[in-house]
Amino acid sequence: MLRFVDTEQDYPAQRAAAERVRDFKEINALFGPEGDAEQAARCSQCGIPFCQIHCPLQNNIPDWLRLAAEGRLREAYEVSSATNNFPEICGRICPQDRLCEGNCVIENGFGSVTIGAVEKYITETAFAEGWVVAGQPKQETGRSIGIIGAGPAGLAAADMLRRKGHAVHIYDRYDRVGGLMIYGIPNFKLDKHVVQRREKLLRDAGVQFHLCAQVGDTITLEALRLGHDAVLIATGVYKARALEVANHNALPALDYLISSNKQGLGDDAPAISAEGKRVVVIGGGDTAMDCVRTAVRQGAASVTCLYRRDRANMPGSAHEVQNAEEEGVVFNWLSAPHAFHAAQVEVQRMRLTSTEMGGRQNAVAIPGDTYRIDADLVITALGFEPEDLPTLFNTPELVCTPHGTIAVDRNFQTALPGLFAAGDIVRGASLVVWAIKEGRDVAAAIHRYVMASKVKAA
Ligand code: FAD
Ligand code: SF4
Ligand code: SF4
């Protein structure tokens, strides 16, 4: 260990931009065994590991880095999977620069340990070697849990609850399992087979999926509460934040990404294609980056991203902005949409003022300073808000926060007994790693709840 003094930081190879824009395949390769061990050995085995403190799952990073450095990959996988249901997914799509790697103590001066890439290598090796198996329970408890939502929060909770011996039923309005991991995040960041591989393991463990089942429409929350000993709401947040410009014809980001993802999965759904179009994407987060990079791959004539602040104040991951730039996306900083004209967007120039509470600077319009850009397809990626669940579920007693997310106590229980909530619908739009963390925590709370109650389900 401690090899950071003589071993340079290195990441697995990334496909060249000119090649990767021609398809939707993942852009990062996997470490080889030597590269993995070499990079893991750069860790200085800190007594107080800041990487672990800043990982939402509190992964035992120094231990699995040491095991990986020693080539003890099976043990490394056991340690890493003890705190994370889907480490191969987090290794691919966590914004490591803001979490574990961004807080690695050797980051300043030497470059952080490449934790995410090592985590991905350990887990991919575990899959290749057959060490990843379905989490079969030792004994059935006779309790039944209903989970609304097959995103990472619902799936992590299902995995944990099934291992405890409960019957687990997941209801999802979509026709596929994975939530935003399947229909939001594009293949070039997270290939669908990685999510489907986990779905298979959950099915093998006995988790039952009820797809195309929209709670509040084809099935009621009341029926689920009557049929299960406890119910978890893990429905995520999907309402696109509105663009406050009159008469705009912009398309919400998720409509665009779902269409592209469905096409990639082989569906013949009516696709919204950017091919040959001058595309303008409004927003500066990771969803905006996914849209611009999807448009490039669909063969757009040009792709421009409008963001009202500057690069330093972008909410998205710096890596993703860099990837987009390499792939030919043009960024117009300090620019906000002002008006829509036939095949053109009129853009308002902005300037930055004082710093907000969150550390970012405010953007204000420079009066009279506008310009126009050509646009055949405009996409908005301004963030997501929760749907009005008490109305949708016909359950006015369900208490929400002022932001519309579901209010829960420290055990993730809502205002109604036996009804729990976790993931984005509680945190607001967040990250997969946080959804996994809450899925694990809510599963522990549900387990305690149902084991302390009389068996209800038939
Ligand atoms: P979701 O993943 O949203 O899953 C909720 C599920 O509930 C869905 O399957 C939905 O169909 C179902 N559902 C909703 N309502 C109902 C209903 N009434 N009845 C039945 N089912 C219902 N995070 C990262 O960490 N890294 C990234 O790179 C990243 N990229 C992203 C890119 C995009 C475009 C988007 C939109 C998000 C991205 N995120 C990323 C965020 C991440 O995907 C979410 O934080 C995470 O998926 C939330 O998990 P969840 O389980 O709470 O909800
Ligand atoms: Fe880093 Fe995410 Fe893995 Fe935690 S789960 S160690 S934050 S990549
Ligand atoms: Fe290793 Fe960096 Fe974590 Fe320290 S902070 S234990 S050097 S990965």
Short mmCIF file of C-alpha atoms and ligand atoms in Angstrom, two decimals:
data_model
loop_
_atom_site.label_atom_id
_atom_site.label_comp_id
_atom_site.label_asym_id
_atom_site.label_seq_id
_atom_site.Cartn_x
_atom_site.Cartn_y
_atom_site.Cartn_z
CA MET A 1 0.00 0.00 0.00
CA LEU A 2 1.00 3.71 0.13
CA ARG A 3 2.20 3.46 -3.47
CA PHE A 4 0.77 6.89 -4.30
CA VAL A 5 4.26 8.31 -3.87
CA ASP A 6 5.65 6.38 -6.85
CA THR A 7 2.57 5.28 -8.83
CA GLU A 8 0.69 7.85 -10.90
CA GLN A 9 -3.08 8.02 -10.71
CA ASP A 10 -4.59 6.15 -13.64
CA TYR A 11 -8.12 5.45 -14.87
CA PRO A 12 -9.23 2.61 -17.15
CA ALA A 13 -9.00 3.53 -20.82
CA GLN A 14 -11.78 5.71 -22.20
CA ARG A 15 -12.89 5.26 -25.80
CA ALA A 16 -11.84 8.15 -28.07
CA ALA A 17 -14.59 10.74 -28.60
CA ALA A 18 -14.66 10.25 -32.40
CA GLU A 19 -15.35 6.54 -31.91
CA ARG A 20 -17.77 6.67 -28.98
CA VAL A 21 -20.18 9.19 -30.53
CA ARG A 22 -21.02 6.58 -33.18
CA ASP A 23 -22.80 4.28 -30.71
CA PHE A 24 -24.41 4.14 -27.25
CA LYS A 25 -21.94 1.69 -25.71
CA GLU A 26 -20.30 2.49 -22.36
CA ILE A 27 -17.31 4.77 -22.82
CA ASN A 28 -15.09 3.48 -19.99
CA ALA A 29 -13.24 0.18 -20.18
CA LEU A 30 -12.56 -2.06 -17.18
CA PHE A 31 -9.21 -2.18 -15.39
CA GLY A 32 -7.14 -5.31 -16.03
CA PRO A 33 -5.97 -7.28 -12.95
CA GLU A 34 -2.59 -5.52 -12.85
CA GLY A 35 -3.97 -2.01 -13.31
CA ASP A 36 -6.56 -2.67 -10.62
CA ALA A 37 -4.07 -3.96 -8.04
CA GLU A 38 -1.60 -1.19 -8.86
CA GLN A 39 -4.18 1.58 -8.45
CA ALA A 40 -5.72 0.05 -5.31
CA ALA A 41 -2.22 -0.10 -3.78
CA ARG A 42 -1.97 3.71 -3.99
CA CYS A 43 -4.28 3.96 -0.95
CA SER A 44 -2.55 5.17 2.22
CA GLN A 45 -4.97 3.22 4.51
CA CYS A 46 -5.98 6.32 6.45
CA GLY A 47 -6.90 5.91 10.13
CA ILE A 48 -9.83 8.25 9.52
CA PRO A 49 -10.80 7.47 5.89
CA PHE A 50 -12.51 10.56 4.48
CA CYS A 51 -13.39 8.57 1.36
CA GLN A 52 -15.60 6.31 3.50
CA ILE A 53 -17.10 9.21 5.46
CA HIS A 54 -18.18 10.86 2.19
CA CYS A 55 -19.59 7.69 0.62
CA PRO A 56 -23.35 7.71 1.32
CA LEU A 57 -23.16 3.94 1.98
CA GLN A 58 -20.13 4.31 4.26
CA ASN A 59 -18.46 1.62 2.19
CA ASN A 60 -15.43 0.10 3.86
CA ILE A 61 -13.20 1.44 1.09
CA PRO A 62 -9.72 1.09 2.66
CA ASP A 63 -10.34 -2.60 3.43
CA TRP A 64 -11.48 -3.55 -0.06
CA LEU A 65 -8.70 -1.51 -1.62
CA ARG A 66 -6.15 -3.43 0.43
CA LEU A 67 -7.70 -6.78 -0.51
CA ALA A 68 -7.80 -5.77 -4.19
CA ALA A 69 -4.16 -4.68 -4.03
CA GLU A 70 -3.29 -8.13 -2.66
CA GLY A 71 -5.30 -9.83 -5.43
CA ARG A 72 -7.82 -11.22 -2.89
CA LEU A 73 -10.78 -10.24 -5.05
CA ARG A 74 -13.35 -12.62 -3.64
CA GLU A 75 -12.83 -11.22 -0.16
CA ALA A 76 -12.80 -7.70 -1.60
CA TYR A 77 -16.19 -8.41 -3.19
CA GLU A 78 -17.58 -9.77 0.08
CA VAL A 79 -16.52 -6.62 1.95
CA SER A 80 -17.78 -4.28 -0.76
CA SER A 81 -21.14 -6.05 -1.24
CA ALA A 82 -21.78 -6.12 2.50
CA THR A 83 -22.69 -2.43 2.42
CA ASN A 84 -23.82 -1.96 -1.20
CA ASN A 85 -26.45 -3.99 -3.10
CA PHE A 86 -25.26 -2.78 -6.52
CA PRO A 87 -21.54 -1.84 -6.31
CA GLU A 88 -21.02 -2.31 -10.07
CA ILE A 89 -23.66 0.37 -10.70
CA CYS A 90 -22.19 2.84 -8.20
CA GLY A 91 -18.68 2.19 -9.58
CA ARG A 92 -20.03 3.31 -12.97
CA ILE A 93 -22.31 6.25 -12.21
CA CYS A 94 -21.62 7.75 -8.78
CA PRO A 95 -20.25 11.29 -9.14
CA GLN A 96 -17.06 10.13 -7.41
CA ASP A 97 -15.44 13.54 -7.82
CA ARG A 98 -18.03 14.91 -5.36
CA LEU A 99 -18.14 11.87 -3.04
CA CYS A 100 -15.45 9.29 -2.21
CA GLU A 101 -12.66 10.31 -4.61
CA GLY A 102 -13.22 14.03 -4.14
CA ASN A 103 -12.50 13.53 -0.43
CA CYS A 104 -9.57 11.13 -0.69
CA VAL A 105 -6.69 12.66 1.28
CA ILE A 106 -4.12 12.10 -1.46
CA GLU A 107 -6.36 14.00 -3.94
CA ASN A 108 -4.37 17.18 -3.31
CA GLY A 109 -0.96 16.80 -4.87
CA PHE A 110 -1.10 13.17 -6.04
CA GLY A 111 -4.57 12.59 -7.45
CA SER A 112 -7.14 10.51 -5.55
CA VAL A 113 -7.25 6.72 -5.51
CA THR A 114 -9.54 5.73 -8.42
CA ILE A 115 -12.06 4.14 -6.06
CA GLY A 116 -15.05 3.86 -8.42
CA ALA A 117 -13.07 2.05 -11.13
CA VAL A 118 -11.66 -0.42 -8.57
CA GLU A 119 -15.17 -1.03 -7.17
CA LYS A 120 -16.44 -1.75 -10.68
CA TYR A 121 -13.54 -4.12 -11.40
CA ILE A 122 -14.02 -6.07 -8.16
CA THR A 123 -17.75 -6.58 -8.86
CA GLU A 124 -17.37 -7.39 -12.55
CA THR A 125 -14.77 -10.00 -11.56
CA ALA A 126 -17.24 -11.38 -9.01
CA PHE A 127 -19.90 -11.71 -11.73
CA ALA A 128 -17.45 -13.33 -14.16
CA GLU A 129 -16.31 -15.83 -11.51
CA GLY A 130 -19.89 -16.70 -10.44
CA TRP A 131 -19.47 -15.31 -6.89
CA VAL A 132 -22.60 -13.13 -7.17
CA VAL A 133 -25.61 -15.27 -6.32
CA ALA A 134 -29.28 -14.64 -5.58
CA GLY A 135 -29.90 -13.69 -1.95
CA GLN A 136 -32.03 -16.66 -0.91
CA PRO A 137 -33.51 -16.49 2.60
CA LYS A 138 -32.78 -19.27 5.10
CA GLN A 139 -36.40 -19.36 6.24
CA GLU A 140 -39.72 -17.72 5.26
CA THR A 141 -41.33 -15.37 7.80
CA GLY A 142 -44.87 -15.48 6.43
CA ARG A 143 -44.86 -11.66 6.11
CA SER A 144 -45.55 -9.93 2.83
CA ILE A 145 -44.22 -6.54 1.73
CA GLY A 146 -45.53 -4.45 -1.19
CA ILE A 147 -43.09 -2.03 -2.82
CA ILE A 148 -44.26 0.67 -5.22
CA GLY A 149 -41.43 1.48 -7.61
CA ALA A 150 -38.71 -0.71 -9.15
CA GLY A 151 -35.97 1.95 -9.08
CA PRO A 152 -32.77 1.58 -7.03
CA ALA A 153 -34.52 2.42 -3.72
CA GLY A 154 -37.25 -0.19 -4.27
CA LEU A 155 -34.81 -2.80 -5.58
CA ALA A 156 -32.29 -2.39 -2.74
CA ALA A 157 -35.13 -2.64 -0.21
CA ALA A 158 -36.51 -5.72 -1.99
CA ASP A 159 -33.09 -7.41 -1.91
CA MET A 160 -32.68 -6.79 1.82
CA LEU A 161 -36.26 -7.80 2.72
CA ARG A 162 -36.19 -10.98 0.65
CA ARG A 163 -32.94 -12.04 2.35
CA LYS A 164 -34.81 -11.70 5.66
CA GLY A 165 -37.43 -14.20 4.43
CA HIS A 166 -40.34 -11.91 3.60
CA ALA A 167 -42.46 -12.34 0.48
CA VAL A 168 -41.70 -9.26 -1.65
CA HIS A 169 -43.95 -7.89 -4.38
CA ILE A 170 -42.82 -4.90 -6.48
CA TYR A 171 -45.39 -2.88 -8.44
CA ASP A 172 -44.20 -0.55 -11.20
CA ARG A 173 -46.06 1.46 -13.82
CA TYR A 174 -43.33 0.86 -16.37
CA ASP A 175 -42.97 -2.32 -18.42
CA ARG A 176 -39.37 -2.83 -17.28
CA VAL A 177 -37.52 -3.00 -13.96
CA GLY A 178 -34.94 -0.36 -12.98
CA GLY A 179 -36.69 3.03 -12.77
CA LEU A 180 -34.42 5.84 -13.93
CA MET A 181 -31.53 3.37 -14.25
CA ILE A 182 -33.34 1.83 -17.23
CA TYR A 183 -35.36 4.71 -18.72
CA GLY A 184 -33.43 7.83 -17.60
CA ILE A 185 -29.68 7.13 -17.55
CA PRO A 186 -28.32 6.45 -21.06
CA ASN A 187 -26.40 3.31 -22.02
CA PHE A 188 -23.12 5.13 -22.53
CA LYS A 189 -23.04 5.68 -18.73
CA LEU A 190 -24.79 2.49 -17.58
CA ASP A 191 -25.46 -0.35 -19.97
CA LYS A 192 -28.92 -1.86 -19.56
CA HIS A 193 -27.57 -5.40 -19.19
CA VAL A 194 -25.96 -4.33 -15.90
CA VAL A 195 -29.41 -3.46 -14.48
CA GLN A 196 -31.12 -6.49 -16.06
CA ARG A 197 -28.49 -8.80 -14.54
CA ARG A 198 -29.56 -7.56 -11.09
CA GLU A 199 -33.25 -7.95 -11.98
CA LYS A 200 -32.60 -11.61 -12.80
CA LEU A 201 -30.89 -12.21 -9.45
CA LEU A 202 -33.84 -10.66 -7.62
CA ARG A 203 -36.30 -12.80 -9.59
CA ASP A 204 -34.17 -15.88 -8.83
CA ALA A 205 -34.36 -14.97 -5.13
CA GLY A 206 -38.15 -15.00 -5.36
CA VAL A 207 -38.99 -11.29 -5.61
CA GLN A 208 -42.20 -10.96 -7.62
CA PHE A 209 -42.60 -8.13 -10.10
CA HIS A 210 -45.96 -6.72 -11.18
CA LEU A 211 -45.19 -4.49 -14.14
CA CYS A 212 -47.49 -2.03 -15.98
CA ALA A 213 -49.18 -1.65 -12.59
CA GLN A 214 -49.75 2.03 -11.91
CA VAL A 215 -50.70 2.61 -8.28
CA GLY A 216 -53.46 5.21 -8.19
CA ASP A 217 -54.76 4.00 -11.54
CA THR A 218 -54.74 0.26 -12.35
CA ILE A 219 -54.32 -0.62 -8.65
CA THR A 220 -55.09 1.32 -5.48
CA LEU A 221 -52.83 2.06 -2.54
CA GLU A 222 -55.64 0.89 -0.28
CA ALA A 223 -55.66 -2.56 -1.93
CA LEU A 224 -51.89 -2.84 -1.46
CA ARG A 225 -52.13 -1.84 2.20
CA LEU A 226 -54.83 -4.45 2.76
CA GLY A 227 -52.88 -7.16 0.95
CA HIS A 228 -49.45 -6.67 2.53
CA ASP A 229 -48.09 -6.39 6.05
CA ALA A 230 -46.22 -3.22 5.09
CA VAL A 231 -45.99 -1.08 1.96
CA LEU A 232 -43.05 1.01 0.73
CA ILE A 233 -43.49 3.99 -1.58
CA ALA A 234 -40.34 4.39 -3.72
CA THR A 235 -41.83 6.18 -6.71
CA GLY A 236 -39.09 8.74 -7.42
CA VAL A 237 -39.74 12.26 -8.73
CA TYR A 238 -40.87 12.79 -12.31
CA LYS A 239 -42.66 16.14 -12.74
CA ALA A 240 -40.42 18.29 -14.95
CA ARG A 241 -39.75 21.75 -13.55
CA ALA A 242 -41.48 24.22 -15.87
CA LEU A 243 -39.68 26.62 -18.21
CA GLU A 244 -41.07 30.06 -17.51
CA VAL A 245 -41.02 31.41 -21.04
CA ALA A 246 -44.27 32.12 -22.88
CA ASN A 247 -45.37 29.95 -25.83
CA HIS A 248 -42.39 27.64 -25.81
CA ASN A 249 -42.39 24.33 -27.65
CA ALA A 250 -39.55 22.73 -25.69
CA LEU A 251 -39.58 19.02 -24.91
CA PRO A 252 -39.04 17.78 -21.31
CA ALA A 253 -35.71 15.95 -20.94
CA LEU A 254 -37.18 12.74 -19.63
CA ASP A 255 -39.60 12.37 -22.58
CA TYR A 256 -36.57 12.61 -24.84
CA LEU A 257 -34.39 10.22 -22.84
CA ILE A 258 -37.16 7.63 -22.32
CA SER A 259 -37.79 7.62 -26.06
CA SER A 260 -34.08 7.12 -26.78
CA ASN A 261 -33.70 4.41 -24.13
CA LYS A 262 -36.77 2.54 -25.41
CA GLN A 263 -35.35 2.64 -28.92
CA GLY A 264 -32.05 1.27 -27.60
CA LEU A 265 -33.94 -1.56 -25.87
CA GLY A 266 -35.49 -2.56 -29.18
CA ASP A 267 -39.00 -1.13 -28.69
CA ASP A 268 -40.65 0.36 -31.74
CA ALA A 269 -42.08 3.23 -29.69
CA PRO A 270 -42.40 6.48 -31.63
CA ALA A 271 -38.87 7.84 -31.26
CA ILE A 272 -38.06 11.50 -30.89
CA SER A 273 -34.84 11.76 -32.83
CA ALA A 274 -32.30 14.56 -32.97
CA GLU A 275 -30.90 13.29 -36.27
CA GLY A 276 -29.98 16.17 -38.60
CA LYS A 277 -31.42 18.73 -36.17
CA ARG A 278 -29.92 21.78 -34.53
CA VAL A 279 -30.49 20.88 -30.88
CA VAL A 280 -30.55 23.27 -27.94
CA VAL A 281 -30.62 21.87 -24.40
CA ILE A 282 -31.49 24.18 -21.51
CA GLY A 283 -29.96 23.30 -18.11
CA GLY A 284 -26.62 22.54 -16.46
CA GLY A 285 -27.14 19.34 -14.48
CA ASP A 286 -26.39 15.71 -15.25
CA THR A 287 -29.75 15.24 -16.98
CA ALA A 288 -28.83 18.06 -19.40
CA MET A 289 -25.47 16.34 -20.02
CA ASP A 290 -27.27 13.06 -20.78
CA CYS A 291 -29.51 14.89 -23.29
CA VAL A 292 -26.70 16.67 -25.14
CA ARG A 293 -24.64 13.49 -25.39
CA THR A 294 -27.67 11.48 -26.56
CA ALA A 295 -28.36 14.09 -29.26
CA VAL A 296 -24.75 13.87 -30.47
CA ARG A 297 -25.10 10.08 -30.80
CA GLN A 298 -28.38 10.41 -32.67
CA GLY A 299 -26.56 12.44 -35.34
CA ALA A 300 -27.67 15.98 -34.50
CA ALA A 301 -26.38 18.68 -36.88
CA SER A 302 -25.30 20.73 -33.86
CA VAL A 303 -25.80 20.55 -30.09
CA THR A 304 -25.70 23.63 -27.86
CA CYS A 305 -26.19 23.71 -24.10
CA LEU A 306 -27.54 26.94 -22.57
CA TYR A 307 -26.73 27.45 -18.92
CA ARG A 308 -27.54 30.61 -17.00
CA ARG A 309 -24.48 30.52 -14.74
CA ASP A 310 -20.85 29.79 -15.68
CA ARG A 311 -18.84 26.56 -15.76
CA ALA A 312 -17.61 26.93 -12.17
CA ASN A 313 -21.21 27.11 -10.94
CA MET A 314 -22.59 24.16 -12.89
CA PRO A 315 -24.42 21.59 -10.76
CA GLY A 316 -23.42 18.68 -13.01
CA SER A 317 -20.32 16.52 -12.67
CA ALA A 318 -17.16 18.11 -14.12
CA HIS A 319 -16.32 14.76 -15.80
CA GLU A 320 -19.63 14.78 -17.66
CA VAL A 321 -19.11 18.34 -18.94
CA GLN A 322 -15.65 17.36 -20.14
CA ASN A 323 -17.03 14.25 -21.86
CA ALA A 324 -19.70 16.35 -23.58
CA GLU A 325 -17.15 18.93 -24.76
CA GLU A 326 -14.92 16.20 -26.18
CA GLU A 327 -17.94 14.87 -28.07
CA GLY A 328 -18.54 18.23 -29.76
CA VAL A 329 -21.18 19.89 -27.56
CA VAL A 330 -20.97 23.70 -27.46
CA PHE A 331 -21.64 25.35 -24.10
CA ASN A 332 -23.09 28.85 -24.00
CA TRP A 333 -22.49 29.95 -20.42
CA LEU A 334 -24.37 32.83 -18.78
CA SER A 335 -27.22 32.27 -21.22
CA ALA A 336 -30.93 31.74 -20.54
CA PRO A 337 -33.87 31.34 -22.93
CA HIS A 338 -35.81 34.58 -23.34
CA ALA A 339 -38.29 33.92 -26.18
CA PHE A 340 -39.06 31.30 -28.80
CA HIS A 341 -39.35 32.10 -32.52
CA ALA A 342 -39.77 29.83 -35.54
CA ALA A 343 -36.68 27.55 -35.49
CA GLN A 344 -34.83 29.99 -33.24
CA VAL A 345 -34.35 30.64 -29.54
CA GLU A 346 -33.76 34.18 -28.36
CA VAL A 347 -31.20 33.99 -25.58
CA GLN A 348 -30.79 36.40 -22.69
CA ARG A 349 -27.22 37.11 -21.57
CA MET A 350 -26.77 36.85 -17.80
CA ARG A 351 -24.22 38.02 -15.25
CA LEU A 352 -23.31 36.65 -11.85
CA THR A 353 -23.88 38.53 -8.62
CA SER A 354 -23.55 37.66 -4.95
CA THR A 355 -23.15 34.14 -3.61
CA GLU A 356 -26.26 32.21 -2.54
CA MET A 357 -26.52 30.22 0.68
CA GLY A 358 -25.51 27.06 -1.23
CA GLY A 359 -22.24 28.66 -2.39
CA ARG A 360 -23.30 29.26 -5.99
CA GLN A 361 -23.56 32.74 -7.42
CA ASN A 362 -26.89 34.20 -8.51
CA ALA A 363 -27.48 34.87 -12.20
CA VAL A 364 -29.34 38.02 -13.28
CA ALA A 365 -30.27 39.21 -16.76
CA ILE A 366 -28.26 41.96 -18.48
CA PRO A 367 -31.12 44.17 -19.71
CA GLY A 368 -31.41 44.42 -23.50
CA ASP A 369 -28.54 42.01 -24.16
CA THR A 370 -29.97 39.11 -26.17
CA TYR A 371 -28.89 37.00 -29.16
CA ARG A 372 -30.53 34.30 -31.24
CA ILE A 373 -29.50 30.76 -32.08
CA ASP A 374 -31.04 28.34 -34.57
CA ALA A 375 -32.94 25.44 -33.03
CA ASP A 376 -35.04 22.66 -34.57
CA LEU A 377 -35.36 20.77 -31.27
CA VAL A 378 -35.27 22.40 -27.83
CA ILE A 379 -35.07 20.24 -24.72
CA THR A 380 -35.50 21.45 -21.13
CA ALA A 381 -33.60 19.81 -18.29
CA LEU A 382 -34.40 22.06 -15.34
CA GLY A 383 -34.87 19.40 -12.67
CA PHE A 384 -37.72 17.35 -11.28
CA GLU A 385 -40.39 17.74 -8.62
CA PRO A 386 -42.61 15.17 -6.92
CA GLU A 387 -46.06 14.43 -8.25
CA ASP A 388 -48.98 15.13 -5.89
CA LEU A 389 -49.07 11.65 -4.34
CA PRO A 390 -51.86 12.22 -1.77
CA THR A 391 -54.18 13.08 -4.68
CA LEU A 392 -52.77 10.47 -7.07
CA PHE A 393 -53.10 7.74 -4.44
CA ASN A 394 -56.44 9.08 -3.18
CA THR A 395 -54.92 9.20 0.31
CA PRO A 396 -55.25 12.75 1.66
CA GLU A 397 -53.90 11.60 5.06
CA LEU A 398 -50.46 11.09 3.47
CA VAL A 399 -48.46 14.06 4.79
CA CYS A 400 -46.00 15.85 2.47
CA THR A 401 -43.25 18.40 3.12
CA PRO A 402 -43.57 21.95 1.72
CA HIS A 403 -41.50 20.68 -1.26
CA GLY A 404 -44.08 17.99 -2.05
CA THR A 405 -41.84 15.10 -1.00
CA ILE A 406 -43.33 12.57 1.41
CA ALA A 407 -42.79 13.36 5.09
CA VAL A 408 -41.33 10.43 7.03
CA ASP A 409 -40.06 9.88 10.57
CA ARG A 410 -36.57 8.60 11.42
CA ASN A 411 -37.75 5.07 10.55
CA PHE A 412 -38.94 6.19 7.10
CA GLN A 413 -42.54 5.66 8.19
CA THR A 414 -45.13 8.05 6.75
CA ALA A 415 -48.06 9.51 8.66
CA LEU A 416 -49.89 6.19 8.09
CA PRO A 417 -49.02 3.02 10.03
CA GLY A 418 -47.22 0.36 8.01
CA LEU A 419 -46.71 2.75 5.09
CA PHE A 420 -43.08 3.69 4.47
CA ALA A 421 -41.31 5.84 1.88
CA ALA A 422 -37.71 6.15 0.63
CA GLY A 423 -35.54 7.32 -2.26
CA ASP A 424 -36.08 10.43 -4.38
CA ILE A 425 -39.72 10.72 -3.27
CA VAL A 426 -38.37 11.49 0.21
CA ARG A 427 -35.03 13.22 -0.58
CA GLY A 428 -36.04 15.01 -3.77
CA ALA A 429 -34.12 14.36 -7.01
CA SER A 430 -30.82 12.86 -5.87
CA LEU A 431 -28.47 10.00 -6.72
CA VAL A 432 -28.63 6.24 -7.18
CA VAL A 433 -26.22 5.70 -4.27
CA TRP A 434 -28.54 7.63 -1.92
CA ALA A 435 -31.54 5.63 -3.18
CA ILE A 436 -29.65 2.40 -2.37
CA LYS A 437 -28.72 3.71 1.08
CA GLU A 438 -32.34 4.62 1.87
CA GLY A 439 -33.59 1.34 0.39
CA ARG A 440 -31.34 -0.53 2.83
CA ASP A 441 -32.31 1.63 5.81
CA VAL A 442 -36.05 1.46 5.13
CA ALA A 443 -35.81 -2.33 4.70
CA ALA A 444 -34.32 -2.60 8.20
CA ALA A 445 -37.16 -0.43 9.58
CA ILE A 446 -39.84 -2.46 7.73
CA HIS A 447 -38.33 -5.71 9.01
CA ARG A 448 -38.53 -4.45 12.60
CA TYR A 449 -42.10 -3.26 12.01
CA VAL A 450 -43.50 -6.45 10.51
CA MET A 451 -41.74 -8.75 12.95
CA ALA A 452 -43.31 -6.80 15.83
CA SER A 453 -46.81 -7.01 14.25
CA LYS A 454 -49.28 -9.83 13.82
CA VAL A 455 -49.18 -11.55 10.41
CA LYS A 456 -51.78 -9.83 8.25
CA ALA A 457 -51.37 -11.13 4.73
CA ALA A 458 -53.17 -14.30 3.67
P1 FAD B 1 -36.67 5.99 -9.57
O1 FAD B 1 -35.39 5.47 -10.11
O2 FAD B 1 -37.24 7.19 -10.22
O3 FAD B 1 -37.73 4.80 -9.61
C1 FAD B 1 -39.07 5.03 -9.28
C2 FAD B 1 -39.94 3.95 -9.91
O4 FAD B 1 -41.26 4.13 -9.43
C3 FAD B 1 -40.01 4.05 -11.42
O5 FAD B 1 -39.71 2.79 -12.01
C4 FAD B 1 -41.45 4.47 -11.69
O6 FAD B 1 -41.98 3.91 -12.89
C5 FAD B 1 -42.17 3.90 -10.49
N1 FAD B 1 -43.42 4.61 -10.21
C6 FAD B 1 -43.60 5.94 -10.08
N2 FAD B 1 -44.90 6.20 -9.80
C7 FAD B 1 -45.54 5.00 -9.77
C8 FAD B 1 -46.89 4.62 -9.54
N3 FAD B 1 -47.84 5.50 -9.28
N4 FAD B 1 -47.20 3.30 -9.59
C9 FAD B 1 -46.24 2.36 -9.85
N5 FAD B 1 -44.95 2.69 -10.08
C10 FAD B 1 -44.59 3.98 -10.02
N6 FAD B 1 -27.88 9.34 -10.31
C11 FAD B 1 -26.60 8.93 -10.19
O7 FAD B 1 -26.19 8.52 -9.10
N7 FAD B 1 -25.74 8.98 -11.27
C12 FAD B 1 -26.14 9.38 -12.49
O8 FAD B 1 -25.34 9.40 -13.42
C13 FAD B 1 -27.50 9.78 -12.66
N8 FAD B 1 -27.94 10.16 -13.88
C14 FAD B 1 -29.24 10.51 -14.02
C15 FAD B 1 -29.71 10.85 -15.28
C16 FAD B 1 -31.03 11.20 -15.46
C17 FAD B 1 -31.51 11.56 -16.82
C18 FAD B 1 -31.91 11.26 -14.35
C19 FAD B 1 -33.33 11.71 -14.53
C20 FAD B 1 -31.46 10.92 -13.08
C21 FAD B 1 -30.13 10.53 -12.91
N9 FAD B 1 -29.65 10.17 -11.66
C22 FAD B 1 -28.35 9.76 -11.52
C23 FAD B 1 -30.53 10.17 -10.47
C24 FAD B 1 -31.02 8.77 -10.13
O9 FAD B 1 -31.43 8.10 -11.29
C25 FAD B 1 -32.15 8.83 -9.11
O10 FAD B 1 -31.72 9.56 -7.98
C26 FAD B 1 -32.56 7.44 -8.64
O11 FAD B 1 -32.94 6.62 -9.74
C27 FAD B 1 -33.74 7.52 -7.65
O12 FAD B 1 -34.14 6.23 -7.31
P2 FAD B 1 -35.63 5.91 -6.83
O13 FAD B 1 -35.67 4.45 -6.65
O14 FAD B 1 -35.97 6.78 -5.68
O15 FAD B 1 -36.58 6.38 -8.02
FE1 SF4 B 2 -17.65 5.97 -4.14
FE2 SF4 B 2 -20.20 5.66 -4.85
FE3 SF4 B 2 -18.70 3.53 -4.47
FE4 SF4 B 2 -19.42 5.04 -2.39
S1 SF4 B 2 -20.75 3.82 -3.69
S2 SF4 B 2 -17.38 4.19 -2.79
S3 SF4 B 2 -19.42 7.08 -3.31
S4 SF4 B 2 -18.39 5.07 -6.06
FE1 SF4 B 3 -7.22 5.42 0.84
FE2 SF4 B 3 -7.87 7.91 -0.04
FE3 SF4 B 3 -9.54 6.55 1.49
FE4 SF4 B 3 -7.29 7.46 2.56
S1 SF4 B 3 -8.99 8.70 1.77
S2 SF4 B 3 -8.21 5.42 2.88
S3 SF4 B 3 -5.91 7.25 0.78
S4 SF4 B 3 -8.85 5.97 -0.57
#
